[in-house]
XYZ file of C-alpha atoms in Angstrom:
726
model
C 87.217 258.320 59.920
C 86.103 261.939 60.028
C 82.437 262.680 59.620
C 81.768 264.664 56.498
C 80.523 268.189 56.988
C 77.790 269.597 54.794
C 79.247 271.829 52.075
C 78.490 275.535 52.035
C 75.873 276.221 49.404
C 72.694 278.182 48.966
C 70.774 274.964 48.419
C 71.823 273.514 51.752
C 71.094 276.825 53.436
C 67.430 276.482 52.553
C 67.165 272.874 53.707
C 65.673 272.230 57.126
C 68.369 271.458 59.661
C 68.166 269.067 62.558
C 66.291 270.029 65.699
C 69.655 270.360 67.423
C 70.864 273.164 65.149
C 73.051 275.451 67.261
C 71.978 278.985 68.038
C 74.523 281.657 67.126
C 73.979 285.390 67.368
C 74.517 287.537 65.421
C 73.350 285.198 62.671
C 76.369 284.308 60.474
C 76.340 285.229 56.789
C 76.765 281.633 55.579
C 76.775 278.498 57.664
C 76.129 274.774 57.606
C 75.852 272.483 60.569
C 76.457 268.751 60.674
C 76.302 265.980 63.242
C 77.905 266.013 66.640
C 81.656 266.613 66.484
C 82.567 266.231 70.181
C 81.395 267.055 73.690
C 82.147 270.458 75.139
C 84.472 269.023 77.785
C 87.178 267.912 75.339
C 90.720 269.255 75.577
C 92.411 271.257 72.815
C 95.947 271.580 71.586
C 96.486 274.992 70.023
C 98.441 275.660 66.840
C 99.172 279.290 65.941
C 98.303 280.844 69.282
C 101.639 282.632 69.511
C 100.957 284.541 66.258
C 97.194 284.989 66.427
C 95.444 288.106 67.687
C 96.315 288.560 71.364
C 92.817 289.695 72.356
C 91.254 286.659 70.705
C 93.704 284.383 72.510
C 93.010 286.100 75.838
C 89.268 285.483 75.436
C 89.917 281.874 74.456
C 92.173 281.214 77.439
C 89.698 282.863 79.841
C 86.800 280.770 78.550
C 87.286 277.813 80.873
C 88.128 275.399 78.057
C 90.903 272.882 78.595
C 94.153 273.347 76.655
C 97.099 270.979 76.706
C 99.958 269.917 74.495
C 98.283 266.606 73.690
C 94.670 267.761 73.545
C 92.012 265.555 71.961
C 91.147 268.172 69.324
C 93.571 270.340 67.359
C 92.616 274.040 67.372
C 94.206 276.048 64.577
C 93.945 279.819 64.941
C 95.376 282.827 63.167
C 94.980 285.524 60.541
C 94.932 285.020 56.771
C 98.685 284.702 56.130
C 99.640 282.907 59.341
C 101.218 279.520 58.807
C 98.731 277.854 61.155
C 95.733 278.557 58.878
C 97.424 279.168 55.526
C 95.883 276.153 53.822
C 92.408 277.568 54.554
C 93.160 280.970 52.994
C 90.699 280.438 50.147
C 87.903 279.874 52.633
C 88.461 283.126 54.537
C 86.138 285.935 53.358
C 88.145 288.870 51.979
C 86.144 291.352 54.012
C 87.087 293.515 56.963
C 86.380 291.701 60.249
C 85.534 288.512 58.361
C 86.417 285.033 59.570
C 86.182 281.361 58.681
C 85.251 278.748 61.304
C 85.327 275.004 60.784
C 84.609 272.345 63.393
C 85.095 268.630 62.775
C 85.704 265.588 64.982
C 89.405 266.214 65.480
C 90.025 269.798 64.361
C 88.800 273.347 64.889
C 89.895 276.104 62.508
C 89.438 279.788 63.445
C 90.890 281.943 60.679
C 90.377 285.715 60.547
C 90.793 287.993 57.583
C 92.269 290.389 60.152
C 92.698 290.552 63.925
C 89.078 291.527 64.526
C 87.956 288.642 62.344
C 89.911 286.183 64.474
C 88.415 287.724 67.624
C 84.877 287.347 66.251
C 85.600 283.806 65.112
C 86.530 282.950 68.693
C 83.284 284.500 69.950
C 81.244 282.340 67.583
C 83.249 279.249 68.544
C 82.594 279.884 72.238
C 78.857 280.212 71.605
C 78.905 276.792 69.938
C 80.960 275.374 72.810
C 78.239 276.389 75.293
C 76.165 273.359 74.199
C 76.959 270.007 75.847
C 77.288 268.471 72.391
C 79.160 270.556 69.838
C 77.993 270.223 66.236
C 80.304 270.103 63.278
C 80.029 273.263 61.232
C 81.472 275.428 58.501
C 80.918 279.158 58.798
C 82.026 282.043 56.604
C 81.095 285.322 58.192
C 81.512 289.106 57.998
C 79.486 292.203 58.964
C 76.902 294.036 56.841
C 77.744 297.421 58.396
C 81.276 298.702 59.027
C 80.567 300.719 62.204
C 78.068 299.043 64.519
C 77.335 299.956 68.083
C 76.106 302.379 70.697
C 76.020 306.113 71.412
C 75.847 307.062 75.056
C 74.133 310.300 74.138
C 71.022 310.445 76.309
C 69.996 313.124 78.808
C 69.950 312.010 82.419
C 72.203 309.964 84.671
C 75.263 308.852 82.683
C 76.317 305.239 82.854
C 78.680 304.345 85.663
C 82.252 303.253 85.075
C 81.242 299.673 85.840
C 78.280 299.934 83.460
C 80.589 300.893 80.605
C 83.109 298.159 81.308
C 80.298 295.592 81.252
C 79.014 297.093 78.024
C 82.345 296.575 76.247
C 82.399 292.904 77.195
C 78.838 292.639 75.846
C 79.834 294.379 72.595
C 82.769 292.036 72.095
C 80.608 288.953 72.531
C 77.985 290.319 70.134
C 80.365 291.720 67.501
C 79.623 295.424 67.966
C 82.674 297.547 67.215
C 81.735 301.155 68.040
C 81.014 303.059 71.248
C 80.459 306.810 71.079
C 81.016 308.581 74.381
C 78.754 311.614 74.516
C 76.692 311.713 77.726
C 74.977 315.093 77.813
C 75.624 315.538 81.522
C 79.408 314.975 81.467
C 80.677 318.556 81.973
C 83.986 317.856 80.179
C 82.074 316.691 77.123
C 79.787 319.725 76.948
C 79.578 322.506 79.546
C 83.355 322.663 80.240
C 84.568 321.205 76.963
C 87.689 323.389 76.843
C 88.996 321.976 80.117
C 90.944 318.713 80.370
C 89.618 315.937 82.550
C 90.893 315.940 86.138
C 93.525 313.290 86.735
C 91.185 310.778 88.398
C 88.568 311.117 85.634
C 91.246 310.874 82.953
C 92.450 307.602 84.487
C 88.932 306.201 84.204
C 88.734 307.229 80.546
C 92.048 305.490 79.863
C 90.771 302.318 81.512
C 87.607 302.461 79.420
C 89.570 302.969 76.210
C 91.800 299.992 76.979
C 88.795 297.796 77.808
C 87.038 298.858 74.611
C 90.064 298.105 72.453
C 90.471 294.668 74.055
C 86.968 293.932 72.794
C 87.677 295.334 69.295
C 85.519 298.373 70.011
C 86.372 301.834 68.681
C 86.079 304.213 71.640
C 84.772 307.373 69.962
C 85.129 310.357 72.271
C 82.800 313.242 71.429
C 83.211 316.923 72.279
C 80.163 319.213 72.302
C 81.419 322.802 71.840
C 78.411 324.318 70.058
C 76.709 325.860 73.066
C 79.307 328.591 73.569
C 81.925 328.201 70.834
C 83.473 331.364 69.424
C 84.200 331.033 65.726
C 87.804 332.131 66.019
C 91.261 330.586 65.898
C 91.488 330.429 69.682
C 88.518 328.085 70.009
C 89.559 326.038 66.975
C 92.876 325.442 68.710
C 91.022 324.721 71.964
C 89.024 321.938 70.278
C 92.174 320.407 68.807
C 93.971 320.641 72.143
C 91.090 318.871 73.871
C 91.195 316.080 71.292
C 94.962 315.823 71.702
C 94.507 315.359 75.445
C 92.094 312.522 74.716
C 94.553 311.041 72.224
C 97.077 310.812 75.055
C 94.516 308.691 76.921
C 94.414 306.218 74.027
C 91.415 307.508 72.052
C 91.831 307.191 68.286
C 88.361 308.056 66.978
C 86.613 311.378 67.641
C 83.283 313.092 67.133
C 82.117 316.694 67.370
C 78.494 317.325 68.385
C 76.427 320.378 67.453
C 73.033 318.946 68.406
C 70.364 320.647 70.522
C 71.854 324.154 70.381
C 70.840 327.548 69.047
C 72.539 330.788 68.082
C 76.031 331.226 66.649
C 77.012 327.595 67.071
C 74.499 326.440 64.435
C 76.187 327.946 61.367
C 76.887 325.212 58.813
C 79.818 326.904 57.088
C 81.512 327.480 60.454
C 80.947 323.887 61.524
C 82.321 322.612 58.218
C 85.352 324.861 58.556
C 86.055 323.614 62.066
C 85.809 319.961 60.996
C 88.229 320.620 58.137
C 90.598 322.417 60.506
C 90.544 319.493 62.942
C 91.111 317.055 60.087
C 94.112 319.004 58.777
C 95.700 319.818 62.112
C 94.949 316.686 64.083
C 93.430 313.726 62.222
C 96.035 313.772 59.435
C 98.882 314.676 61.789
C 98.505 312.029 64.480
C 99.045 308.338 63.679
C 96.117 305.965 63.923
C 93.370 308.606 64.101
C 90.204 307.625 62.238
C 88.065 310.077 60.200
C 85.882 312.383 62.263
C 82.178 312.051 62.990
C 79.889 315.090 63.303
C 76.424 315.306 64.813
C 74.904 318.270 62.957
C 72.439 320.761 64.369
C 69.869 319.726 61.784
C 70.137 316.032 62.553
C 66.710 314.977 61.279
C 64.493 315.786 58.313
C 61.795 317.482 60.391
C 64.303 320.097 61.515
C 66.068 320.448 58.181
C 65.783 323.794 56.429
C 67.620 326.239 54.219
C 70.970 325.191 52.799
C 72.417 323.858 56.068
C 72.798 320.220 54.976
C 73.964 321.093 51.473
C 76.586 323.412 52.956
C 77.920 320.655 55.192
C 77.899 318.251 52.272
C 79.791 320.514 49.897
C 82.147 322.448 52.194
C 83.168 319.709 54.629
C 85.748 317.054 53.721
C 84.113 313.907 52.352
C 85.861 311.698 54.886
C 83.889 313.264 57.753
C 80.903 311.105 58.676
C 77.599 312.862 59.361
C 75.090 311.561 61.922
C 71.376 311.393 61.204
C 68.320 310.312 63.248
C 65.847 309.980 60.377
C 62.675 311.825 59.464
C 62.351 313.092 63.038
C 64.207 313.001 66.338
C 62.858 309.524 67.083
C 62.419 307.447 63.957
C 63.125 304.067 62.436
C 65.162 304.143 59.241
C 64.226 302.824 55.796
C 65.629 303.060 52.285
C 63.758 306.216 51.307
C 65.131 307.955 54.424
C 68.673 307.046 53.408
C 68.194 308.104 49.798
C 67.002 311.535 50.898
C 69.740 312.303 53.432
C 72.596 310.841 51.372
C 71.629 313.049 48.438
C 71.644 316.082 50.735
C 75.050 315.505 52.311
C 76.869 313.867 49.393
C 77.979 310.842 51.395
C 76.624 307.890 53.351
C 74.963 308.989 56.580
C 75.930 307.644 59.993
C 72.672 306.645 61.712
C 72.038 307.736 65.297
C 69.007 305.613 66.185
C 67.065 307.080 69.096
C 65.881 303.714 70.385
C 65.665 302.308 73.044
C 66.518 305.684 74.637
C 63.791 306.734 77.085
C 64.936 310.158 78.269
C 61.648 311.586 76.934
C 59.468 308.856 78.527
C 61.442 308.069 81.664
C 58.638 306.282 83.476
C 58.770 303.516 80.853
C 61.366 300.838 80.161
C 61.547 299.883 76.483
C 62.033 296.119 76.589
C 60.196 294.993 73.471
C 61.304 293.879 70.045
C 63.525 296.143 67.941
C 61.796 296.444 64.587
C 60.985 298.938 61.850
C 64.418 299.524 60.309
C 64.912 298.583 56.664
C 66.707 295.348 55.820
C 68.090 296.744 52.562
C 70.115 299.784 53.643
C 73.477 298.311 54.676
C 75.369 299.640 51.648
C 73.895 303.126 52.208
C 75.389 303.571 55.692
C 78.707 304.752 57.080
C 77.621 303.580 60.530
C 74.618 302.575 62.597
C 74.539 303.165 66.362
C 71.781 302.993 68.951
C 71.189 305.595 71.648
C 70.160 303.476 74.661
C 68.445 304.050 77.985
C 70.346 305.274 81.028
C 69.639 301.755 82.324
C 72.617 300.039 80.738
C 71.645 296.429 81.512
C 67.995 296.850 80.532
C 69.155 298.427 77.258
C 70.879 295.176 76.324
C 67.585 293.601 75.259
C 67.460 295.995 72.318
C 71.233 296.291 71.857
C 71.461 292.519 71.395
C 69.139 292.912 68.418
C 70.946 296.010 67.142
C 74.100 293.865 67.030
C 72.217 291.140 65.169
C 70.683 293.635 62.725
C 73.880 295.455 61.824
C 75.958 292.292 61.482
C 73.656 290.453 59.069
C 70.967 292.894 57.987
C 69.223 290.855 55.244
C 68.569 287.927 57.583
C 67.563 289.920 60.651
C 64.412 288.627 62.354
C 63.284 290.948 65.156
C 61.130 288.315 66.870
C 63.764 285.565 66.855
C 66.481 288.013 67.914
C 64.378 289.251 70.842
C 63.726 285.670 71.914
C 67.445 284.887 71.921
C 68.230 288.023 73.905
C 66.039 286.900 76.817
C 67.907 283.631 77.278
C 71.262 285.294 76.733
C 70.660 287.951 79.376
C 68.626 286.007 81.972
C 69.329 282.305 81.377
C 67.912 280.987 84.663
C 64.673 282.996 84.612
C 64.124 283.741 80.936
C 60.372 283.026 81.044
C 59.812 285.402 83.965
C 61.991 287.967 82.219
C 59.955 287.521 79.039
C 56.774 288.232 80.987
C 58.345 291.337 82.504
C 59.519 292.586 79.119
C 56.085 291.995 77.603
C 54.654 294.371 80.201
C 57.237 297.066 79.393
C 57.040 297.666 75.648
C 55.141 300.773 74.587
C 56.352 304.320 75.231
C 52.939 305.861 75.686
C 51.949 309.018 73.909
C 54.927 311.371 73.600
C 55.863 314.424 71.614
C 57.994 312.259 69.311
C 55.182 309.965 68.216
C 56.941 306.583 68.255
C 54.793 303.690 69.495
C 55.612 299.998 69.933
C 53.180 297.131 69.445
C 52.592 294.055 71.565
C 52.342 295.456 75.096
C 50.883 292.989 77.669
C 49.787 290.303 75.163
C 48.538 287.788 77.770
C 45.983 290.115 79.342
C 42.385 289.319 78.433
C 39.850 292.013 79.271
C 37.083 289.436 79.067
C 38.738 287.396 81.839
C 40.942 289.925 83.660
C 41.039 288.734 87.249
C 43.699 286.014 86.881
C 46.272 288.378 85.388
C 47.019 289.955 88.751
C 48.346 286.612 90.010
C 50.653 286.365 86.982
C 52.047 289.830 87.704
C 52.787 288.957 91.326
C 54.261 285.506 90.721
C 56.583 286.570 87.904
C 57.754 289.586 89.887
C 58.463 287.473 92.962
C 60.445 284.918 90.958
C 62.530 287.604 89.276
C 63.328 289.318 92.567
C 64.267 285.967 94.120
C 66.746 285.100 91.336
C 70.110 285.899 92.905
C 72.059 283.573 90.574
C 71.199 285.144 87.277
C 72.117 288.727 86.500
C 72.173 290.885 89.658
C 73.078 294.005 87.662
C 69.969 293.596 85.517
C 67.728 292.923 88.512
C 69.191 295.939 90.299
C 68.287 298.264 87.430
C 64.806 296.946 86.705
C 63.893 296.360 90.368
C 61.679 299.493 90.680
C 59.630 298.303 87.697
C 59.512 294.707 88.979
C 58.333 295.899 92.388
C 55.802 298.153 90.699
C 54.610 295.153 88.664
C 54.117 293.116 91.843
C 52.151 295.920 93.524
C 50.119 296.423 90.370
C 49.126 292.766 90.650
C 48.191 293.276 94.293
C 45.996 296.206 93.248
C 44.303 293.880 90.792
C 43.688 291.332 93.533
C 41.992 293.967 95.688
C 39.830 294.980 92.727
C 38.789 291.341 92.321
C 37.817 291.240 95.992
C 35.921 294.533 95.647
C 34.049 293.093 92.685
C 33.177 289.954 94.661
C 31.986 292.038 97.616
C 29.885 294.214 95.324
C 28.190 291.148 93.835
C 27.474 289.925 97.367
C 26.250 293.380 98.468
C 28.802 293.236 101.301
C 29.498 296.925 101.889
C 31.855 296.364 104.821
C 34.061 294.012 102.786
C 33.949 296.395 99.800
C 35.163 299.327 101.883
C 37.856 297.198 103.516
C 39.226 296.031 100.192
C 39.013 299.550 98.779
C 41.136 300.837 101.656
C 43.610 298.023 101.012
C 43.630 298.970 97.323
C 44.402 302.590 98.195
C 47.262 301.484 100.456
C 48.782 299.328 97.720
C 48.400 302.096 95.144
C 50.054 304.586 97.466
C 52.989 302.197 97.911
C 53.245 301.689 94.154
C 53.201 305.415 93.436
C 55.887 305.955 96.082
C 58.416 303.832 94.151
C 61.058 306.024 92.545
C 63.898 304.860 90.345
C 67.312 306.522 90.727
C 66.248 307.861 94.124
C 69.750 308.563 95.389
C 71.765 311.634 96.253
C 73.151 313.249 93.123
C 70.650 311.679 90.757
C 70.059 313.952 87.790
C 66.708 312.441 86.838
C 64.268 310.326 88.836
C 61.465 308.198 87.414
C 58.157 306.899 88.750
C 57.881 303.457 87.104
C 54.922 302.659 84.888
C 54.284 299.005 84.011
C 51.858 297.934 81.283
C 51.115 301.585 80.717
C 48.839 300.985 77.748
C 46.918 297.944 78.979
C 46.805 296.848 82.610
C 47.500 300.134 84.403
C 44.684 301.903 82.500
C 42.444 298.892 83.193
C 43.089 299.290 86.934
C 42.102 302.970 86.760
C 39.002 302.229 84.681
C 37.951 299.316 86.879
C 38.237 301.065 90.232
C 36.273 303.997 88.827
C 33.574 301.649 87.517
C 33.371 299.745 90.812
C 33.080 302.960 92.817
C 30.390 304.242 90.480
C 28.374 301.054 90.934
C 28.857 301.136 94.685
C 27.764 304.784 94.974
C 24.669 304.114 92.887
C 23.540 301.361 95.284
C 24.896 302.146 98.743
C 25.497 305.061 101.095
C 27.745 303.316 103.645
C 31.088 305.126 104.159
C 30.995 307.254 101.026
C 33.328 309.587 102.882
C 36.313 307.293 102.255
C 36.250 307.893 98.506
C 38.329 310.804 97.119
C 36.417 313.360 95.151
C 38.469 313.293 91.957
C 38.200 316.418 89.839
C 40.635 315.125 87.259
C 42.115 311.655 86.778
C 45.628 310.885 87.984
C 48.039 311.181 85.083
C 50.447 313.313 83.099
C 49.338 316.759 81.844
C 50.540 319.895 80.142
C 49.666 322.925 82.304
C 49.006 326.039 80.205
C 48.027 329.611 80.892
C 47.761 332.431 78.359
C 49.101 330.112 75.678
C 52.284 329.312 77.628
C 53.471 325.965 78.992
C 54.568 325.473 82.578
C 58.149 324.228 82.248
C 60.852 322.894 84.531
C 63.580 325.171 83.198
C 66.411 323.741 85.298
C 65.312 320.091 84.971
C 67.600 318.565 87.568
C 66.510 316.702 90.656
C 69.518 317.961 92.594
C 68.629 321.634 92.175
C 66.872 323.496 94.987
C 65.230 326.868 95.333
C 64.307 327.492 91.681
C 60.809 327.467 90.165
C 58.850 326.444 87.097
C 58.612 329.000 84.311
C 56.097 329.719 81.580
C 57.320 329.452 77.983
C 55.480 329.905 74.721
C 56.869 326.967 72.747
C 56.676 323.210 73.166
C 60.083 321.731 74.007
C 60.913 319.167 71.304
C 64.333 318.290 72.747
C 63.392 317.632 76.394
C 59.584 317.343 76.251
C 59.253 315.884 79.740
C 60.233 319.244 81.241
C 56.722 320.399 80.277
C 54.838 317.353 81.522
C 53.387 317.322 85.034
C 52.057 314.420 87.072
C 48.823 315.198 88.911
C 48.186 312.667 91.667
C 45.218 312.624 94.035
C 46.632 311.949 97.507
C 44.506 309.620 99.675
C 45.682 311.285 102.893
C 44.277 314.711 101.982
C 42.001 314.274 98.984
C 44.160 316.937 97.294
C 46.575 316.817 94.389
C 50.341 316.574 94.322
C 52.004 318.265 91.325
C 55.396 316.936 90.180
C 57.488 317.383 87.072
C 57.770 314.231 84.959
C 61.393 314.939 83.956
C 62.972 314.995 87.400
C 60.217 314.242 89.908
C 60.441 317.568 91.781
C 57.197 318.694 93.387
C 55.746 322.199 93.267
C 55.453 323.679 96.756
C 53.018 326.124 98.323
C 54.703 329.228 96.857
C 54.867 327.899 93.303
C 58.538 326.901 93.533
C 60.531 323.706 93.877
C 61.940 322.690 97.266
C 64.101 325.202 99.082
C 66.126 322.477 100.747
C 65.812 318.846 99.720
C 66.828 317.465 103.115
C 64.896 319.840 105.366
C 61.924 320.475 103.103
C 60.737 317.056 101.835
C 57.308 316.580 100.340
C 54.518 316.980 102.902
C 50.871 316.340 101.990
C 49.681 318.947 104.468
C 51.866 321.643 102.916
C 52.341 320.671 99.297
C 49.050 319.331 97.945
C 46.476 321.452 96.104
C 42.739 321.619 95.654
C 42.049 321.566 91.925
C 38.665 322.974 90.957
C 37.142 322.667 87.503
C 35.420 325.794 86.204
C 32.367 325.906 83.916
C 34.584 326.926 80.985
C 36.616 323.712 81.348
C 39.658 325.380 82.888
C 41.034 324.718 86.374
C 42.263 326.583 89.434
C 44.907 325.427 91.913
C 44.367 326.333 95.555
C 46.691 325.769 98.493
C 45.198 324.060 101.526
C 46.044 322.597 104.905
C 49.100 324.172 106.526
C 49.809 326.186 103.357
C 46.802 328.484 103.767
C 44.233 329.117 101.053
C 45.993 331.122 98.341
C 45.708 330.324 94.614
C 48.116 329.838 91.751
C 48.540 333.111 89.914
C 51.227 334.410 87.557
C 53.950 336.995 87.866
C 55.904 337.447 84.671
C 57.124 334.047 83.588
C 56.378 332.137 86.797
C 53.525 331.025 89.014
C 53.045 332.548 92.471
C 50.683 332.256 95.448
C 48.005 335.004 95.434
C 44.540 335.658 96.820
C 43.129 335.816 93.309
C 43.030 332.701 91.148
C 44.180 332.352 87.551
C 42.574 329.642 85.432
C 44.807 327.039 83.795
C 44.308 324.557 80.985
C 45.108 320.916 81.779
C 45.856 318.882 78.657
C 46.474 315.119 79.004
C 49.794 314.074 77.489
C 48.452 310.651 76.520
């Protein structure tokens, strides 16, 4: 006799379920779970597989489950009108991508409202099958948001081909259906947008499109013509021709970006006219093409002005979807935000969420909870996509929650979703991964203002010395886990190694403290030297340190808690030592200004890395009057006191290039690497609070001066302002 399943009702939803309640993500819209139905090693006989969605069947067959003609459990699968599931038609939600799933002792029913629904029903079924004992259940499910997914739209190193293929598999499993291809540093997306992809690159795009479609993901290819577009028929045709070439590669959804530009390309009426032209001459002419998406120039409220948005809203076809980042470039979205923008553009906005993207705080990984977006805005959206980090695997912590949020917005729980993501991504070392993520949460102080709570929650300033051991042990266990997720470990390794060394620095501080209490000056100096050696090794770690890397990063772990504590503690210990002892005071650097990130200003202008590319050689920093709100890290400079010389190294935060003795970047990366004797500076603080930079060692004794819009080496010094960035 079959066990009875609990009926679907609001009352039963609110009842407490057994401790063995299965975990499914994204959280289904309605569900009930019953007792055990069968073990996960049963065999299935399939009914309807020949008619059901082919992608769903491919996933099912590749799952490792056992299928045979006389299986122990009957598995019925198909779409609404298929004979195999016809008697369950009334149970299937009449919503796009919806599905009905029922598991009992002797039968499984997976019935989609459409092909995508069947595919998502299979994904939920496979999650339930991952438990040794499979519970009976009845699930009716559909998404809150129509377009849910990811925008690869960050500055920096684009994802690799392998990264993207792995992303599509992740999206399929987590019911995300949109991927927008718009990496800023793909020349055929932006700089050379008129040109078709070379044959080998086109083949890769085709493979990506096919992989996306197999996972029910819209591959949205974006063109970015605004930087040099001519508002004439020739360029309008050029845009359409480029989109046609992408259509031949299998793309069926397209976007046009006008973000982060100036000049002629920013005109709203011209942009609207182009979008209408593309719609008339391409979207409506080619079968299967979805309505366009536009990223406007004024893509957030802070930058909105004049009649730009109203012009887009009134002159551009209503079917075109308009992207929006919120009240500022980096913002979480709530109902009032949506009410404002929707009234401006006369349609539902398509949200471009700039989180967990870290192209403006590249030293930090953003691995914390994804919170702050309204739970009541689903019916106000035409789409919701996240702009991630260039670290595709690390981004999945947040993207897992973005999938959860957009699928079932009213029931989204950021804490529970984050917890599930850790086990999903790193099942054999989830606790160590949790610890790592907890030490990589906050962004630090940036020009965009977003902060994240909860960084380094286990650290206790009242009892700090044991935390260093936790840093080391968790780092070692993560690095030793070769079974788990090697792609994830490969991407986060610089931060994990930095975490381990940070713990070793803490251990040396503990030993210095012990020696100080014992008045053992020899031991104190020995441990201080060991501390300096560890710190030098930690500061030498560089992420993306390979030939061709566009942006490099110097990892910062626990940037708001433990790393500042290390700096404060070593300073306090040295101060105490100097007040009591005179032995070997010569080993201590004479710090004029603390290591950290600074704006460097002179005559009201900011020193700026104009080229901002770690592969460039022979150019130099320039002085500009305005803060850069698009790429703020170009104007941030790391000042680091070098133990070997007692002088300061000056590097750009955006790409890690150092400033050399003539006020330029390296002339030749291979033959002119950083050298402390040549490329470190004496920084002297003046009575007025400003600073001078003097060459030293092999570089002579000239000073930083200015010549037009750049710094140069002169006999006379110019005084600079140094403003901490955080």
